[in-house]
Coordinates of C-alpha atoms in Angstrom, one line a residue:
X1 CA 35.1 19.7 -19.6
X2 CA 35.0 16.0 -19.9
X3 CA 32.8 14.2 -17.7
X4 CA 31.6 10.6 -17.0
X5 CA 28.0 12.2 -17.1
X6 CA 28.4 12.6 -21.0
X7 CA 29.0 9.0 -21.4
X8 CA 25.5 7.5 -21.8
X9 CA 26.7 3.8 -21.9
X10 CA 28.1 4.6 -18.4
X11 CA 24.9 6.2 -17.0
X12 CA 22.9 3.2 -18.2
X13 CA 25.2 0.9 -16.5
X14 CA 25.1 2.7 -13.1
X15 CA 21.4 4.0 -13.4
X16 CA 20.1 0.5 -13.5
X17 CA 16.4 1.3 -12.6
X18 CA 16.4 4.4 -14.5
X19 CA 16.0 7.1 -11.8
X20 CA 16.7 9.8 -14.2
X21 CA 13.8 8.7 -16.3
X22 CA 11.5 8.7 -13.2
X23 CA 12.7 12.1 -12.3
X24 CA 12.0 13.5 -15.8
X25 CA 8.4 12.3 -15.6
X26 CA 7.6 15.0 -13.1
X27 CA 5.3 16.9 -15.5
X28 CA 3.4 14.2 -16.9
X29 CA 3.0 12.8 -13.5
X30 CA 1.6 16.0 -12.2
X31 CA -0.9 16.7 -15.0
X32 CA -2.1 12.9 -14.7
X33 CA -2.6 13.3 -11.0
X34 CA -4.5 16.6 -11.3
X35 CA -6.8 14.9 -13.8
X36 CA -7.4 11.9 -11.4
X37 CA -8.2 14.2 -8.5
X38 CA -10.7 16.1 -10.7
X39 CA -12.6 13.1 -11.3
X40 CA -12.5 11.7 -7.8
X41 CA -15.7 11.8 -5.7
X42 CA -15.1 13.2 -2.3
X43 CA -17.9 12.8 0.3
X44 CA -20.2 15.6 0.9
X45 CA -19.5 15.7 4.5
X46 CA -15.8 16.7 3.6
X47 CA -17.2 20.1 2.9
X48 CA -18.5 20.6 6.6
X49 CA -15.2 22.1 7.7
X50 CA -12.3 21.0 9.8
X51 CA -10.1 22.5 12.4
X52 CA -6.9 21.0 11.4
X53 CA -5.2 19.0 8.6
X54 CA -2.6 16.2 9.5
X55 CA -0.5 14.4 7.0
X56 CA 0.9 11.2 8.2
X57 CA 3.8 9.5 6.4
X58 CA 7.4 8.7 6.5
X59 CA 10.5 9.4 4.4
X60 CA 9.9 10.1 0.7
X61 CA 6.1 9.8 1.4
X62 CA 6.1 12.7 3.8
X63 CA 7.7 15.1 1.5
X64 CA 4.4 16.1 -0.3
X65 CA 2.8 17.0 3.1
X66 CA 5.8 19.1 4.2
X67 CA 5.8 20.9 0.9
X68 CA 2.1 21.5 1.1
X69 CA 2.6 22.9 4.5
X70 CA 5.2 25.4 3.4
X71 CA 3.3 26.4 0.4
X72 CA 0.0 27.1 2.4
X73 CA 1.6 28.6 5.6
X74 CA 0.2 31.9 5.2
X75 CA -2.9 31.0 3.1
X76 CA -4.7 28.3 4.8
X77 CA -7.5 29.1 7.5
X78 CA -6.6 25.8 9.7
X79 CA -3.2 24.5 10.7
X80 CA -1.5 21.9 8.8
X81 CA 1.1 19.4 10.4
X82 CA 3.0 16.5 9.3
X83 CA 3.5 13.6 11.6
X84 CA 6.4 11.2 11.0
X85 CA 5.9 8.9 14.1
X86 CA 4.2 5.8 15.2
X87 CA 1.4 7.8 16.9
X88 CA -0.8 10.7 15.9
X89 CA -0.4 14.1 18.0
X90 CA -2.7 14.4 21.0
X91 CA -4.2 17.4 19.6
X92 CA -5.9 15.5 16.7
X93 CA -9.6 15.1 17.1
X94 CA -12.8 14.2 15.1
X95 CA -12.8 17.6 13.5
X96 CA -9.3 16.9 12.2
X97 CA -8.9 15.8 8.5
X98 CA -6.1 13.2 8.2
X99 CA -4.3 12.3 4.9
X100 CA -2.5 8.9 5.4
X101 CA 0.4 8.7 2.8
X102 CA 2.5 5.8 2.1
X103 CA 3.7 4.8 -1.4
X104 CA 4.0 1.2 -0.9
X105 CA 1.0 1.2 1.3
X106 CA 2.9 -1.0 4.0
X107 CA 4.8 1.6 6.1
X108 CA 4.5 0.5 9.5
X109 CA 4.7 3.9 11.2
X110 CA 1.8 5.1 8.8
X111 CA -0.2 2.0 9.5
X112 CA 0.1 2.7 13.3
X113 CA -1.2 6.2 12.9
X114 CA -3.9 5.4 10.4
X115 CA -5.5 2.8 12.9
X116 CA -5.4 5.5 15.7
X117 CA -7.1 8.1 13.5
X118 CA -9.9 5.6 12.4
X119 CA -10.3 4.7 16.2
X120 CA -10.5 8.4 17.0
X121 CA -13.1 9.0 14.4
X122 CA -11.2 11.4 12.0
X123 CA -12.2 11.9 8.4
X124 CA -9.3 10.4 6.4
X125 CA -8.1 10.2 2.9
X126 CA -5.6 7.5 1.9
X127 CA -2.8 8.0 -0.4
X128 CA -1.0 4.8 -1.8
X129 CA -0.3 2.5 -4.6
X130 CA -1.8 -0.6 -2.8
X131 CA -0.6 -2.7 0.2
X132 CA -2.3 -2.7 3.7
X133 CA -3.4 0.9 3.5
X134 CA -5.4 0.3 0.7
X135 CA -7.0 -2.9 2.2
X136 CA -7.8 -0.7 5.5
X137 CA -9.2 2.0 3.6
X138 CA -11.6 -0.2 1.5
X139 CA -12.7 -2.0 4.7
X140 CA -13.4 1.2 6.4
X141 CA -15.2 3.3 3.4
X142 CA -12.1 5.7 3.3
X143 CA -11.5 7.6 0.1
X144 CA -8.4 6.3 -1.8
X145 CA -6.1 8.1 -4.2
X146 CA -3.8 5.5 -6.1
X147 CA -0.4 6.3 -7.0
X148 CA 1.0 4.9 -10.2
X149 CA 3.1 1.7 -9.5
X150 CA 6.8 1.0 -10.2
X151 CA 8.4 4.2 -8.6
X152 CA 10.7 4.5 -5.5
X153 CA 8.7 6.6 -2.9
X154 CA 11.0 9.6 -3.3
X155 CA 10.6 9.6 -7.2
X156 CA 6.7 9.8 -7.0
X157 CA 7.0 13.3 -5.6
X158 CA 4.8 14.9 -8.4
X159 CA 1.9 12.3 -7.8
X160 CA 2.3 12.8 -4.0
X161 CA 2.2 16.6 -3.9
X162 CA -0.3 17.2 -6.6
X163 CA -2.8 14.5 -5.1
X164 CA -2.5 16.0 -1.7
X165 CA -2.8 19.6 -3.0
X166 CA -5.7 18.6 -5.3
X167 CA -7.8 17.0 -2.6
X168 CA -7.1 20.1 -0.3
X169 CA -8.4 22.4 -3.2
X170 CA -11.4 20.2 -3.8
X171 CA -12.7 20.5 -0.3
X172 CA -12.1 24.2 -0.3
X173 CA -8.9 24.6 1.8
X174 CA -7.1 26.2 -1.2
X175 CA -8.6 29.0 -3.0
X176 CA -9.0 29.1 -6.7
X177 CA -6.7 32.2 -6.8
X178 CA -4.0 30.2 -5.0
X179 CA -4.5 27.1 -7.2
X180 CA -3.4 29.2 -10.2
X181 CA 0.1 28.5 -9.0
X182 CA -0.2 24.9 -9.8
X183 CA -0.1 25.1 -13.5
X184 CA 2.7 27.5 -13.6
X185 CA 4.7 25.1 -11.4
X186 CA 4.3 22.3 -13.9
X187 CA 5.2 24.6 -16.8
X188 CA 8.4 25.8 -15.3
X189 CA 9.6 22.5 -14.4
X190 CA 8.7 21.3 -18.0
X191 CA 10.4 24.2 -19.5
X192 CA 13.9 23.4 -17.9
X193 CA 13.7 19.5 -18.1
X194 CA 15.5 19.3 -21.5
X195 CA 18.5 21.1 -20.1
X196 CA 18.9 18.5 -17.3
X197 CA 18.4 15.5 -19.5
X198 CA 21.2 12.8 -19.7
X199 CA 21.5 13.5 -23.4
X200 CA 22.2 17.1 -22.9
X201 CA 26.1 17.7 -22.5
X202 CA 27.5 18.9 -19.4
X203 CA 28.6 22.4 -21.1
X204 CA 24.8 23.1 -21.4
X205 CA 23.4 21.1 -18.5
X206 CA 23.2 22.8 -15.0
X207 CA 22.4 19.5 -13.1
X208 CA 25.3 17.7 -14.3
X209 CA 27.8 20.7 -13.8
X210 CA 26.4 20.9 -10.1
X211 CA 26.9 17.3 -9.5
X212 CA 30.6 17.6 -10.7
X213 CA 31.0 20.7 -8.5
X214 CA 29.7 18.8 -5.3
X215 CA 31.5 15.7 -6.1
X216 CA 33.9 14.9 -3.2
X217 CA 32.3 17.2 -0.7
X218 CA 29.8 16.8 2.0
X219 CA 26.7 19.1 1.0
X220 CA 25.3 21.5 3.6
X221 CA 22.1 23.0 2.1
X222 CA 20.4 26.3 3.4
X223 CA 17.3 27.9 2.1
X224 CA 14.7 30.5 3.5
X225 CA 11.7 29.4 5.3
X226 CA 9.7 28.8 2.1
X227 CA 12.5 26.5 1.0
X228 CA 12.8 24.8 4.3
X229 CA 11.4 21.5 2.9
X230 CA 13.2 22.1 -0.4
X231 CA 16.6 22.2 1.5
X232 CA 15.6 19.2 3.3
X233 CA 14.6 17.4 0.2
X234 CA 18.0 18.2 -1.3
X235 CA 19.6 16.8 2.0
X236 CA 17.6 13.5 1.7
X237 CA 18.2 13.0 -2.0
X238 CA 21.9 13.4 -1.5
X239 CA 21.4 10.6 1.1
X240 CA 19.3 8.4 -0.9
X241 CA 20.2 8.8 -4.6
X242 CA 24.0 9.9 -4.1
X243 CA 24.6 7.7 -1.0
X244 CA 26.2 10.8 0.5
X245 CA 26.2 12.2 4.0
X246 CA 24.4 15.7 4.1
X247 CA 22.9 18.4 6.3
X248 CA 20.5 21.2 6.2
X249 CA 19.1 24.4 8.0
X250 CA 16.8 27.2 7.1
X251 CA 16.8 31.0 7.6
X252 CA 16.3 32.7 9.9
X253 CA 17.0 29.6 12.2
X254 CA 20.6 29.1 10.7
X255 CA 21.5 32.6 12.0
X256 CA 21.4 31.5 15.6
X257 CA 23.6 28.3 15.1
X258 CA 24.9 27.3 11.7
X259 CA 26.8 30.4 11.3
X260 CA 29.1 29.3 14.3
X261 CA 30.3 26.3 12.2
X262 CA 32.5 28.8 10.3
X263 CA 34.8 28.8 13.5
X264 CA 35.5 25.1 13.0
X265 CA 38.9 23.8 12.1
X266 CA 40.1 23.7 8.4
X267 CA 40.6 19.8 8.4
X268 CA 36.7 19.6 8.5
X269 CA 35.5 22.7 6.8
X270 CA 37.5 22.0 3.7
X271 CA 35.4 18.9 3.0
X272 CA 32.0 20.8 3.1
X273 CA 30.2 22.5 0.2
X274 CA 27.6 24.9 1.3
X275 CA 24.7 25.1 -1.1
X276 CA 22.5 28.1 -0.9
X277 CA 19.1 28.0 -2.4
X278 CA 18.5 31.7 -3.4
X279 CA 14.9 33.0 -3.9
X280 CA 14.8 36.0 -6.3
X281 CA 11.5 37.0 -4.5
X282 CA 13.1 37.2 -1.1
X283 CA 12.7 40.5 0.6
X284 CA 14.6 42.3 3.3
X285 CA 15.7 42.0 6.2
X286 CA 16.2 38.2 5.4
X287 CA 18.0 38.9 2.0
X288 CA 20.5 41.2 3.5
X289 CA 21.3 38.8 6.4
X290 CA 21.6 35.8 4.4
X291 CA 24.3 37.9 2.3
X292 CA 26.2 38.6 5.2
X293 CA 25.7 35.0 6.6
X294 CA 27.2 33.9 3.4
X295 CA 30.1 36.5 3.6
X296 CA 31.0 34.9 6.9
X297 CA 31.1 31.5 5.7
X298 CA 33.0 32.4 2.4
X299 CA 36.7 31.4 2.5
X300 CA 36.0 29.0 5.5
X301 CA 34.3 26.1 3.7
X302 CA 35.6 24.0 0.9
X303 CA 33.1 25.4 -1.5
X304 CA 30.2 27.7 -1.8
X305 CA 27.5 27.3 -4.5
X306 CA 24.3 29.2 -5.2
X307 CA 21.3 27.6 -6.7
X308 CA 18.7 30.1 -7.9
X309 CA 15.0 29.3 -8.0
X310 CA 13.0 29.8 -11.3
X311 CA 9.4 30.9 -11.6
X312 CA 7.3 33.7 -10.4
X313 CA 4.8 32.1 -8.1
X314 CA 5.9 30.2 -4.8
X315 CA 5.1 26.9 -6.1
X316 CA 6.9 27.3 -9.1
X317 CA 9.9 28.4 -7.3
X318 CA 9.7 25.5 -4.9
X319 CA 9.0 22.8 -7.5
X320 CA 11.7 24.1 -9.9
X321 CA 14.3 23.9 -7.3
X322 CA 13.1 20.5 -6.1
X323 CA 13.4 19.0 -9.7
X324 CA 16.8 20.4 -10.2
X325 CA 18.0 19.0 -7.0
X326 CA 16.6 15.5 -7.8
X327 CA 18.7 15.5 -10.8
X328 CA 21.8 16.8 -9.3
X329 CA 21.5 14.0 -6.6
X330 CA 21.0 11.2 -9.1
X331 CA 24.0 12.5 -11.2
X332 CA 26.2 12.6 -8.3
X333 CA 25.3 9.2 -7.3
X334 CA 26.2 8.1 -10.8
X335 CA 29.6 9.8 -10.6
X336 CA 30.2 7.9 -7.4
X337 CA 29.2 4.7 -9.3
X338 CA 26.1 4.3 -7.1
X339 CA 22.7 3.3 -8.6
X340 CA 20.5 6.0 -7.4
X341 CA 17.6 3.6 -6.9
X342 CA 19.4 1.2 -4.7
X343 CA 18.0 1.0 -1.2
X344 CA 20.1 -1.9 0.3
X345 CA 20.7 -0.3 3.7
X346 CA 17.0 0.5 4.2
X347 CA 16.0 -3.0 3.3
X348 CA 18.6 -4.4 5.7
X349 CA 17.5 -2.1 8.5
X350 CA 13.8 -3.4 8.1
X351 CA 14.9 -6.9 7.9
X352 CA 17.2 -6.9 11.0
X353 CA 14.6 -4.9 13.0
X354 CA 11.8 -7.3 12.4
X355 CA 10.7 -8.9 15.7

């Protein structure tokens, strides 16, 4: 099939800031980050033990924390939560470890929460590329993990996640056995990168094919509990890179509400593309119930697409699907003639909201 996505001149014209290139750097960013964390000195008192871990961040800077929470949901001895707000939760105390994450270092909600965490006496690690958060951290003796500059926050996903995971492992909240998943996750992403590359023609390029399939539809993304944040990431990447509306839900929650959308009117349902993030390692009863959920939706919506996770370990399945979705969203934006890196509406919202 002929596609604009095989026209490299067209891609270069639309993808002005090379979002595709940033997405392609996932494995190298991940490895660089792991080496950076390995050489980072963490205060000895961090090994005293914590009763909770809170990640504070917004937008693309919150994704790493959400993924960490999903990945460690059954393996970490303390609760992990992500706060996307102006204020830290009331349960946070001096025995809470706080990760303050802001790619720019200037996110107002994160700055507000960071000040509260400092006032409360929490142990904190700051993650940023600079900005006010770096200044506050240096002033207060807070350990800092610096992200590489020149990325959009959403494109720095490898630096964000692997730095959070690296610190969590370094202080003993991730076991060495669990940490083995990390290397596999990078290798699986790297293995499939060439097939998503802009120079790979659409006939051999799953990411380009999916973008063409989704074009013209509003995507609704579904995943299991492990893929809750992956589905959310697909949704927000369609928003940001494709400039497209999108929605998401996860199983088993979707069994109790989203299934009723199949009873809607054809005029609306025909415009929706349902994307199922399928996990080959999923077990019954969820697997059978998802199959029946899909059967009910089939024929009612404009299109149904399956995206199968790759890899054996949980983190490999998470990250391989994330990386594919990032490429798909960028290619979809390019098909629509939209620069995936453009953030005009966010800039406008911030400008018009200044007091």
